[in-house]
Amino acid sequence: MSDSVSEADDLGGPLLVTPAGSVIVATDALLASADRLRALEAALHADSRRVVAADSIASGMPIEGIVPTLERLRARCEGARDAFGRIAEDYTRAEAAIERAQRDLAAAIAAIVGPAVVGYLARMILLCPGLLLAGALLGWAAIPDGPDGRLGTVRDFMIAHPELITTPAFVRFVSLVVTSIDDAVLGGIGVPPWLVALPGLELSPGGGVAAGALTVAALGSMLGMFRETPVSVDRVSTAPVAQPPTGVRERLDRIPEVNQVRIEKYEADGMPPRYTVYVGPTETFSPFATDEPWDSTSNVHGVAGLSPGSFRAVELAMADAGIRPGDEVLVTGFSQGGLIATMVAGSGDWNVVGLETYGAPAGNIPVPAGVSGMAIRNTDDLVPAFAGPQLEHDLMQVERRAFREGVEIPDTQAAPAHQRTAYERTATAIDDAESAAVQAQIRALDAFAADYLDRPGGQATAMTYRATRD
């Protein structure tokens, strides 16, 4: 482990890696073992060839039994490497089968209860919208009003009981719920449950995720919540950059907060500029829009596939920084910042060649082919689950449990597996990964900026932006 997080301080589990272009999930340790066996197999094969060559020019040497021995060792390495591959494939198939069964069951349940729920809500809205509003207000009023108000009461309860939401099982449950909302709608309009459970009937590519977020936005707007506004952006600082980031942890450390966007411009003699865009996390979780665009309104509208204020603010900042459609861009974001970074990559309006996200609720956002990078998630972090399972893309997926089983979960912040400190530990574990696939991806992301500063005339400038709702 690196100096920033000692082995004793690291509370998380092993890294789970899905390389780009693969559906096979394996631990970093398993991939590293396969790498070592592959290298040993190649070395034994080379030794065998050298022995044969030596035998041809120095007859009579007692080396007759060396080649068969080397070949047996090489075959054992090959067999062990293949066994590791079969273990990873079997694990992936089993996990996929379990997930399919869970989603089919969730779809059937949603289709069965959908008619009753949708019908009831429709009657409430059509016959007595005031009663629906009154019920929502009564439910909110039933929450005790703590020192910081009712939101503070909810927050304090969640902080005191982190174990309720900080498990991979709960995260899977949340993902099943958000992807089953469209099944409830189909059931509500009369589609038979057995038909709803068939593949291909999703209302959106990410299942019911976008439909669910649209429903939340629509119902919330009746109470004045999740209402989008225009945004404006101001550049608050411009400063030289001494060194490019090296490794996952250093890129995470450059993601801003309060001032929500940081853009670094890299220049070199005779070369077009390159840009790295860092997008910050949610600043306020209030469902009522104020002057902060990094809020719950942007979260809901982003997952719904709409145009959230934070996304528009990032595009305004990119334009102010001088980024043109053809300029190469690497986008990095944490939490909501990862959602917005993925939306920037998926918009098609910018030449995004690299993407790195941490804890992003962006699984249902399509990423164009050819965009490389990493999607990093803690498996006990519920926030990414609000966007459902990850759509296929060319990013490497790296996951791990922030708090392995048996470790005491801290009760000082809500959703501890989603906190920056938890992702700092995960980022450090990724930097320390042993497998060649992970290290190759880290080097590729590092090279985006380092290549320019190593050239004649290489220089970099950082611009920081603060966005507000109008």
PDB file of N, CA and C in Angstrom, residues 2-80:
ATOM      1  N   SER A   2       0.346   2.371  -0.502  1.00  0.00           N
ATOM      2  CA  SER A   2       1.116   3.600  -0.507  1.00  0.00           C
ATOM      3  C   SER A   2       1.104   4.219   0.885  1.00  0.00           C
ATOM      4  N   ASP A   3       1.918   5.270   1.071  1.00  0.00           N
ATOM      5  CA  ASP A   3       2.035   5.896   2.379  1.00  0.00           C
ATOM      6  C   ASP A   3       0.743   6.547   2.831  1.00  0.00           C
ATOM      7  N   SER A   4      -0.114   7.002   1.884  1.00  0.00           N
ATOM      8  CA  SER A   4      -1.316   7.744   2.247  1.00  0.00           C
ATOM      9  C   SER A   4      -2.331   6.871   2.962  1.00  0.00           C
ATOM     10  N   VAL A   5      -2.392   5.591   2.659  1.00  0.00           N
ATOM     11  CA  VAL A   5      -3.316   4.671   3.312  1.00  0.00           C
ATOM     12  C   VAL A   5      -2.545   3.403   3.650  1.00  0.00           C
ATOM     13  N   SER A   6      -2.231   3.190   4.920  1.00  0.00           N
ATOM     14  CA  SER A   6      -1.491   1.998   5.304  1.00  0.00           C
ATOM     15  C   SER A   6      -2.391   0.786   5.214  1.00  0.00           C
ATOM     16  N   GLU A   7      -1.777  -0.384   5.198  1.00  0.00           N
ATOM     17  CA  GLU A   7      -2.548  -1.624   5.106  1.00  0.00           C
ATOM     18  C   GLU A   7      -3.480  -1.773   6.296  1.00  0.00           C
ATOM     19  N   ALA A   8      -3.040  -1.322   7.470  1.00  0.00           N
ATOM     20  CA  ALA A   8      -3.880  -1.419   8.662  1.00  0.00           C
ATOM     21  C   ALA A   8      -5.078  -0.477   8.573  1.00  0.00           C
ATOM     22  N   ASP A   9      -4.902   0.677   7.893  1.00  0.00           N
ATOM     23  CA  ASP A   9      -5.977   1.658   7.790  1.00  0.00           C
ATOM     24  C   ASP A   9      -6.982   1.306   6.701  1.00  0.00           C
ATOM     25  N   ASP A  10      -6.612   0.450   5.771  1.00  0.00           N
ATOM     26  CA  ASP A  10      -7.509   0.133   4.664  1.00  0.00           C
ATOM     27  C   ASP A  10      -8.592  -0.831   5.144  1.00  0.00           C
ATOM     28  N   LEU A  11      -9.830  -0.395   5.078  1.00  0.00           N
ATOM     29  CA  LEU A  11     -10.961  -1.165   5.597  1.00  0.00           C
ATOM     30  C   LEU A  11     -11.659  -1.974   4.525  1.00  0.00           C
ATOM     31  N   GLY A  12     -11.258  -1.802   3.254  1.00  0.00           N
ATOM     32  CA  GLY A  12     -12.012  -2.368   2.149  1.00  0.00           C
ATOM     33  C   GLY A  12     -11.621  -3.785   1.792  1.00  0.00           C
ATOM     34  N   GLY A  13     -12.374  -4.330   0.845  1.00  0.00           N
ATOM     35  CA  GLY A  13     -12.143  -5.670   0.355  1.00  0.00           C
ATOM     36  C   GLY A  13     -11.258  -5.685  -0.870  1.00  0.00           C
ATOM     37  N   PRO A  14     -11.163  -6.843  -1.545  1.00  0.00           N
ATOM     38  CA  PRO A  14     -10.312  -6.954  -2.739  1.00  0.00           C
ATOM     39  C   PRO A  14     -10.912  -6.214  -3.930  1.00  0.00           C
ATOM     40  N   LEU A  15     -10.045  -5.832  -4.855  1.00  0.00           N
ATOM     41  CA  LEU A  15     -10.503  -5.176  -6.086  1.00  0.00           C
ATOM     42  C   LEU A  15     -11.122  -6.212  -7.019  1.00  0.00           C
ATOM     43  N   LEU A  16     -12.286  -5.866  -7.589  1.00  0.00           N
ATOM     44  CA  LEU A  16     -12.924  -6.664  -8.627  1.00  0.00           C
ATOM     45  C   LEU A  16     -12.812  -5.900  -9.933  1.00  0.00           C
ATOM     46  N   VAL A  17     -12.276  -6.533 -10.960  1.00  0.00           N
ATOM     47  CA  VAL A  17     -11.939  -5.848 -12.203  1.00  0.00           C
ATOM     48  C   VAL A  17     -12.675  -6.492 -13.370  1.00  0.00           C
ATOM     49  N   THR A  18     -13.299  -5.655 -14.188  1.00  0.00           N
ATOM     50  CA  THR A  18     -13.857  -6.090 -15.471  1.00  0.00           C
ATOM     51  C   THR A  18     -13.125  -5.321 -16.561  1.00  0.00           C
ATOM     52  N   PRO A  19     -12.129  -5.916 -17.214  1.00  0.00           N
ATOM     53  CA  PRO A  19     -11.368  -5.186 -18.235  1.00  0.00           C
ATOM     54  C   PRO A  19     -12.255  -4.724 -19.385  1.00  0.00           C
ATOM     55  N   ALA A  20     -11.826  -3.675 -20.058  1.00  0.00           N
ATOM     56  CA  ALA A  20     -12.564  -3.162 -21.210  1.00  0.00           C
ATOM     57  C   ALA A  20     -12.715  -4.244 -22.265  1.00  0.00           C
ATOM     58  N   GLY A  21     -13.918  -4.325 -22.831  1.00  0.00           N
ATOM     59  CA  GLY A  21     -14.191  -5.306 -23.867  1.00  0.00           C
ATOM     60  C   GLY A  21     -14.438  -6.698 -23.352  1.00  0.00           C
ATOM     61  N   SER A  22     -14.607  -6.860 -22.033  1.00  0.00           N
ATOM     62  CA  SER A  22     -14.819  -8.166 -21.439  1.00  0.00           C
ATOM     63  C   SER A  22     -16.046  -8.114 -20.535  1.00  0.00           C
ATOM     64  N   VAL A  23     -16.632  -9.276 -20.300  1.00  0.00           N
ATOM     65  CA  VAL A  23     -17.715  -9.376 -19.322  1.00  0.00           C
ATOM     66  C   VAL A  23     -17.268 -10.202 -18.126  1.00  0.00           C
ATOM     67  N   ILE A  24     -16.009 -10.625 -18.129  1.00  0.00           N
ATOM     68  CA  ILE A  24     -15.494 -11.481 -17.071  1.00  0.00           C
ATOM     69  C   ILE A  24     -15.038 -10.621 -15.896  1.00  0.00           C
ATOM     70  N   VAL A  25     -15.532 -10.928 -14.708  1.00  0.00           N
ATOM     71  CA  VAL A  25     -15.150 -10.237 -13.487  1.00  0.00           C
ATOM     72  C   VAL A  25     -14.134 -11.095 -12.744  1.00  0.00           C
ATOM     73  N   ALA A  26     -13.021 -10.495 -12.369  1.00  0.00           N
ATOM     74  CA  ALA A  26     -11.986 -11.218 -11.623  1.00  0.00           C
ATOM     75  C   ALA A  26     -11.369 -10.282 -10.606  1.00  0.00           C
ATOM     76  N   THR A  27     -10.813 -10.855  -9.538  1.00  0.00           N
ATOM     77  CA  THR A  27     -10.095 -10.023  -8.579  1.00  0.00           C
ATOM     78  C   THR A  27      -8.763  -9.598  -9.168  1.00  0.00           C
ATOM     79  N   ASP A  28      -8.253  -8.467  -8.675  1.00  0.00           N
ATOM     80  CA  ASP A  28      -6.940  -8.010  -9.118  1.00  0.00           C
ATOM     81  C   ASP A  28      -5.876  -9.062  -8.816  1.00  0.00           C
ATOM     82  N   ALA A  29      -5.999  -9.730  -7.655  1.00  0.00           N
ATOM     83  CA  ALA A  29      -5.022 -10.765  -7.290  1.00  0.00           C
ATOM     84  C   ALA A  29      -5.055 -11.922  -8.275  1.00  0.00           C
ATOM     85  N   LEU A  30      -6.247 -12.318  -8.719  1.00  0.00           N
ATOM     86  CA  LEU A  30      -6.366 -13.408  -9.689  1.00  0.00           C
ATOM     87  C   LEU A  30      -5.747 -13.012 -11.024  1.00  0.00           C
ATOM     88  N   LEU A  31      -6.027 -11.787 -11.476  1.00  0.00           N
ATOM     89  CA  LEU A  31      -5.432 -11.311 -12.728  1.00  0.00           C
ATOM     90  C   LEU A  31      -3.916 -11.232 -12.614  1.00  0.00           C
ATOM     91  N   ALA A  32      -3.427 -10.768 -11.461  1.00  0.00           N
ATOM     92  CA  ALA A  32      -1.976 -10.672 -11.272  1.00  0.00           C
ATOM     93  C   ALA A  32      -1.333 -12.053 -11.281  1.00  0.00           C
ATOM     94  N   SER A  33      -1.985 -13.031 -10.660  1.00  0.00           N
ATOM     95  CA  SER A  33      -1.448 -14.399 -10.675  1.00  0.00           C
ATOM     96  C   SER A  33      -1.392 -14.944 -12.099  1.00  0.00           C
ATOM     97  N   ALA A  34      -2.443 -14.674 -12.877  1.00  0.00           N
ATOM     98  CA  ALA A  34      -2.444 -15.103 -14.271  1.00  0.00           C
ATOM     99  C   ALA A  34      -1.321 -14.425 -15.055  1.00  0.00           C
ATOM    100  N   ASP A  35      -1.081 -13.130 -14.764  1.00  0.00           N
ATOM    101  CA  ASP A  35       0.021 -12.419 -15.422  1.00  0.00           C
ATOM    102  C   ASP A  35       1.360 -13.088 -15.109  1.00  0.00           C
ATOM    103  N   ARG A  36       1.569 -13.427 -13.825  1.00  0.00           N
ATOM    104  CA  ARG A  36       2.838 -14.039 -13.431  1.00  0.00           C
ATOM    105  C   ARG A  36       3.005 -15.418 -14.070  1.00  0.00           C
ATOM    106  N   LEU A  37       1.923 -16.192 -14.127  1.00  0.00           N
ATOM    107  CA  LEU A  37       1.996 -17.509 -14.763  1.00  0.00           C
ATOM    108  C   LEU A  37       2.279 -17.373 -16.257  1.00  0.00           C
ATOM    109  N   ARG A  38       1.681 -16.364 -16.877  1.00  0.00           N
ATOM    110  CA  ARG A  38       1.916 -16.149 -18.311  1.00  0.00           C
ATOM    111  C   ARG A  38       3.385 -15.796 -18.554  1.00  0.00           C
ATOM    112  N   ALA A  39       3.944 -14.937 -17.684  1.00  0.00           N
ATOM    113  CA  ALA A  39       5.356 -14.560 -17.824  1.00  0.00           C
ATOM    114  C   ALA A  39       6.271 -15.762 -17.576  1.00  0.00           C
ATOM    115  N   LEU A  40       5.927 -16.581 -16.558  1.00  0.00           N
ATOM    116  CA  LEU A  40       6.729 -17.766 -16.276  1.00  0.00           C
ATOM    117  C   LEU A  40       6.652 -18.767 -17.421  1.00  0.00           C
ATOM    118  N   GLU A  41       5.469 -18.915 -17.989  1.00  0.00           N
ATOM    119  CA  GLU A  41       5.296 -19.828 -19.124  1.00  0.00           C
ATOM    120  C   GLU A  41       6.159 -19.394 -20.300  1.00  0.00           C
ATOM    121  N   ALA A  42       6.172 -18.072 -20.582  1.00  0.00           N
ATOM    122  CA  ALA A  42       7.003 -17.571 -21.680  1.00  0.00           C
ATOM    123  C   ALA A  42       8.492 -17.775 -21.388  1.00  0.00           C
ATOM    124  N   ALA A  43       8.881 -17.547 -20.117  1.00  0.00           N
ATOM    125  CA  ALA A  43      10.291 -17.725 -19.752  1.00  0.00           C
ATOM    126  C   ALA A  43      10.717 -19.186 -19.879  1.00  0.00           C
ATOM    127  N   LEU A  44       9.869 -20.109 -19.461  1.00  0.00           N
ATOM    128  CA  LEU A  44      10.190 -21.530 -19.585  1.00  0.00           C
ATOM    129  C   LEU A  44      10.290 -21.952 -21.043  1.00  0.00           C
ATOM    130  N   HIS A  45       9.390 -21.407 -21.874  1.00  0.00           N
ATOM    131  CA  HIS A  45       9.458 -21.727 -23.301  1.00  0.00           C
ATOM    132  C   HIS A  45      10.763 -21.212 -23.903  1.00  0.00           C
ATOM    133  N   ALA A  46      11.172 -19.998 -23.506  1.00  0.00           N
ATOM    134  CA  ALA A  46      12.432 -19.448 -24.009  1.00  0.00           C
ATOM    135  C   ALA A  46      13.617 -20.273 -23.519  1.00  0.00           C
ATOM    136  N   ASP A  47      13.573 -20.698 -22.249  1.00  0.00           N
ATOM    137  CA  ASP A  47      14.661 -21.533 -21.719  1.00  0.00           C
ATOM    138  C   ASP A  47      14.761 -22.855 -22.482  1.00  0.00           C
ATOM    139  N   SER A  48      13.584 -23.409 -22.797  1.00  0.00           N
ATOM    140  CA  SER A  48      13.575 -24.667 -23.530  1.00  0.00           C
ATOM    141  C   SER A  48      14.229 -24.501 -24.899  1.00  0.00           C
ATOM    142  N   ARG A  49      13.944 -23.405 -25.570  1.00  0.00           N
ATOM    143  CA  ARG A  49      14.528 -23.160 -26.890  1.00  0.00           C
ATOM    144  C   ARG A  49      16.043 -22.958 -26.781  1.00  0.00           C
ATOM    145  N   ARG A  50      16.479 -22.266 -25.701  1.00  0.00           N
ATOM    146  CA  ARG A  50      17.919 -22.061 -25.530  1.00  0.00           C
ATOM    147  C   ARG A  50      18.638 -23.386 -25.270  1.00  0.00           C
ATOM    148  N   VAL A  51      17.978 -24.272 -24.504  1.00  0.00           N
ATOM    149  CA  VAL A  51      18.577 -25.588 -24.241  1.00  0.00           C
ATOM    150  C   VAL A  51      18.721 -26.378 -25.532  1.00  0.00           C
ATOM    151  N   VAL A  52      17.682 -26.352 -26.371  1.00  0.00           N
ATOM    152  CA  VAL A  52      17.730 -27.061 -27.659  1.00  0.00           C
ATOM    153  C   VAL A  52      18.841 -26.491 -28.524  1.00  0.00           C
ATOM    154  N   ALA A  53      18.956 -25.148 -28.532  1.00  0.00           N
ATOM    155  CA  ALA A  53      20.018 -24.525 -29.332  1.00  0.00           C
ATOM    156  C   ALA A  53      21.393 -24.911 -28.808  1.00  0.00           C
ATOM    157  N   ALA A  54      21.549 -24.922 -27.489  1.00  0.00           N
ATOM    158  CA  ALA A  54      22.847 -25.314 -26.912  1.00  0.00           C
ATOM    159  C   ALA A  54      23.167 -26.759 -27.225  1.00  0.00           C
ATOM    160  N   ASP A  55      22.150 -27.616 -27.233  1.00  0.00           N
ATOM    161  CA  ASP A  55      22.358 -29.034 -27.526  1.00  0.00           C
ATOM    162  C   ASP A  55      22.839 -29.235 -28.953  1.00  0.00           C
ATOM    163  N   SER A  56      22.366 -28.361 -29.866  1.00  0.00           N
ATOM    164  CA  SER A  56      22.729 -28.529 -31.274  1.00  0.00           C
ATOM    165  C   SER A  56      24.178 -28.138 -31.552  1.00  0.00           C
ATOM    166  N   ILE A  57      24.762 -27.333 -30.660  1.00  0.00           N
ATOM    167  CA  ILE A  57      26.140 -26.885 -30.925  1.00  0.00           C
ATOM    168  C   ILE A  57      27.134 -27.492 -29.925  1.00  0.00           C
ATOM    169  N   ALA A  58      26.630 -28.175 -28.932  1.00  0.00           N
ATOM    170  CA  ALA A  58      27.529 -28.793 -27.939  1.00  0.00           C
ATOM    171  C   ALA A  58      27.037 -30.185 -27.623  1.00  0.00           C
ATOM    172  N   SER A  59      27.175 -31.084 -28.598  1.00  0.00           N
ATOM    173  CA  SER A  59      26.686 -32.447 -28.415  1.00  0.00           C
ATOM    174  C   SER A  59      27.466 -33.143 -27.317  1.00  0.00           C
ATOM    175  N   GLY A  60      26.791 -34.068 -26.689  1.00  0.00           N
ATOM    176  CA  GLY A  60      27.423 -34.829 -25.646  1.00  0.00           C
ATOM    177  C   GLY A  60      27.217 -34.274 -24.253  1.00  0.00           C
ATOM    178  N   MET A  61      26.674 -33.040 -24.127  1.00  0.00           N
ATOM    179  CA  MET A  61      26.388 -32.474 -22.801  1.00  0.00           C
ATOM    180  C   MET A  61      25.193 -33.200 -22.195  1.00  0.00           C
ATOM    181  N   PRO A  62      25.173 -33.427 -20.872  1.00  0.00           N
ATOM    182  CA  PRO A  62      24.093 -34.171 -20.222  1.00  0.00           C
ATOM    183  C   PRO A  62      22.849 -33.309 -20.032  1.00  0.00           C
ATOM    184  N   ILE A  63      22.183 -32.952 -21.139  1.00  0.00           N
ATOM    185  CA  ILE A  63      21.004 -32.084 -21.049  1.00  0.00           C
ATOM    186  C   ILE A  63      19.778 -32.750 -21.641  1.00  0.00           C
ATOM    187  N   GLU A  64      19.836 -34.083 -21.865  1.00  0.00           N
ATOM    188  CA  GLU A  64      18.726 -34.731 -22.548  1.00  0.00           C
ATOM    189  C   GLU A  64      17.402 -34.603 -21.789  1.00  0.00           C
ATOM    190  N   GLY A  65      17.441 -34.599 -20.449  1.00  0.00           N
ATOM    191  CA  GLY A  65      16.194 -34.562 -19.690  1.00  0.00           C
ATOM    192  C   GLY A  65      15.706 -33.178 -19.336  1.00  0.00           C
ATOM    193  N   ILE A  66      16.473 -32.151 -19.693  1.00  0.00           N
ATOM    194  CA  ILE A  66      16.096 -30.794 -19.294  1.00  0.00           C
ATOM    195  C   ILE A  66      14.883 -30.301 -20.079  1.00  0.00           C
ATOM    196  N   VAL A  67      14.867 -30.519 -21.401  1.00  0.00           N
ATOM    197  CA  VAL A  67      13.767 -30.015 -22.237  1.00  0.00           C
ATOM    198  C   VAL A  67      12.421 -30.604 -21.820  1.00  0.00           C
ATOM    199  N   PRO A  68      12.305 -31.934 -21.655  1.00  0.00           N
ATOM    200  CA  PRO A  68      11.010 -32.462 -21.188  1.00  0.00           C
ATOM    201  C   PRO A  68      10.579 -31.889 -19.838  1.00  0.00           C
ATOM    202  N   THR A  69      11.545 -31.673 -18.950  1.00  0.00           N
ATOM    203  CA  THR A  69      11.206 -31.098 -17.637  1.00  0.00           C
ATOM    204  C   THR A  69      10.675 -29.681 -17.782  1.00  0.00           C
ATOM    205  N   LEU A  70      11.364 -28.884 -18.611  1.00  0.00           N
ATOM    206  CA  LEU A  70      10.904 -27.513 -18.844  1.00  0.00           C
ATOM    207  C   LEU A  70       9.519 -27.499 -19.492  1.00  0.00           C
ATOM    208  N   GLU A  71       9.290 -28.409 -20.404  1.00  0.00           N
ATOM    209  CA  GLU A  71       7.995 -28.457 -21.086  1.00  0.00           C
ATOM    210  C   GLU A  71       6.888 -28.868 -20.118  1.00  0.00           C
ATOM    211  N   ARG A  72       7.205 -29.787 -19.201  1.00  0.00           N
ATOM    212  CA  ARG A  72       6.205 -30.166 -18.197  1.00  0.00           C
ATOM    213  C   ARG A  72       5.861 -28.981 -17.286  1.00  0.00           C
ATOM    214  N   LEU A  73       6.899 -28.226 -16.889  1.00  0.00           N
ATOM    215  CA  LEU A  73       6.650 -27.049 -16.061  1.00  0.00           C
ATOM    216  C   LEU A  73       5.827 -26.004 -16.813  1.00  0.00           C
ATOM    217  N   ARG A  74       6.173 -25.825 -18.098  1.00  0.00           N
ATOM    218  CA  ARG A  74       5.417 -24.844 -18.894  1.00  0.00           C
ATOM    219  C   ARG A  74       3.960 -25.264 -19.019  1.00  0.00           C
ATOM    220  N   ALA A  75       3.724 -26.578 -19.230  1.00  0.00           N
ATOM    221  CA  ALA A  75       2.355 -27.073 -19.356  1.00  0.00           C
ATOM    222  C   ALA A  75       1.583 -26.895 -18.046  1.00  0.00           C
ATOM    223  N   ARG A  76       2.265 -27.080 -16.912  1.00  0.00           N
ATOM    224  CA  ARG A  76       1.600 -26.868 -15.628  1.00  0.00           C
ATOM    225  C   ARG A  76       1.223 -25.401 -15.448  1.00  0.00           C
ATOM    226  N   CYS A  77       2.098 -24.486 -15.873  1.00  0.00           N
ATOM    227  CA  CYS A  77       1.769 -23.050 -15.816  1.00  0.00           C
ATOM    228  C   CYS A  77       0.560 -22.743 -16.690  1.00  0.00           C
ATOM    229  N   GLU A  78       0.553 -23.316 -17.900  1.00  0.00           N
ATOM    230  CA  GLU A  78      -0.569 -23.093 -18.810  1.00  0.00           C
ATOM    231  C   GLU A  78      -1.869 -23.625 -18.213  1.00  0.00           C
ATOM    232  N   GLY A  79      -1.798 -24.824 -17.602  1.00  0.00           N
ATOM    233  CA  GLY A  79      -2.993 -25.396 -17.000  1.00  0.00           C
ATOM    234  C   GLY A  79      -3.508 -24.567 -15.841  1.00  0.00           C
ATOM    235  N   ALA A  80      -2.599 -24.068 -14.992  1.00  0.00           N
ATOM    236  CA  ALA A  80      -3.015 -23.236 -13.861  1.00  0.00           C
ATOM    237  C   ALA A  80      -3.617 -21.921 -14.336  1.00  0.00           C
TER     238      ALA A  80
END
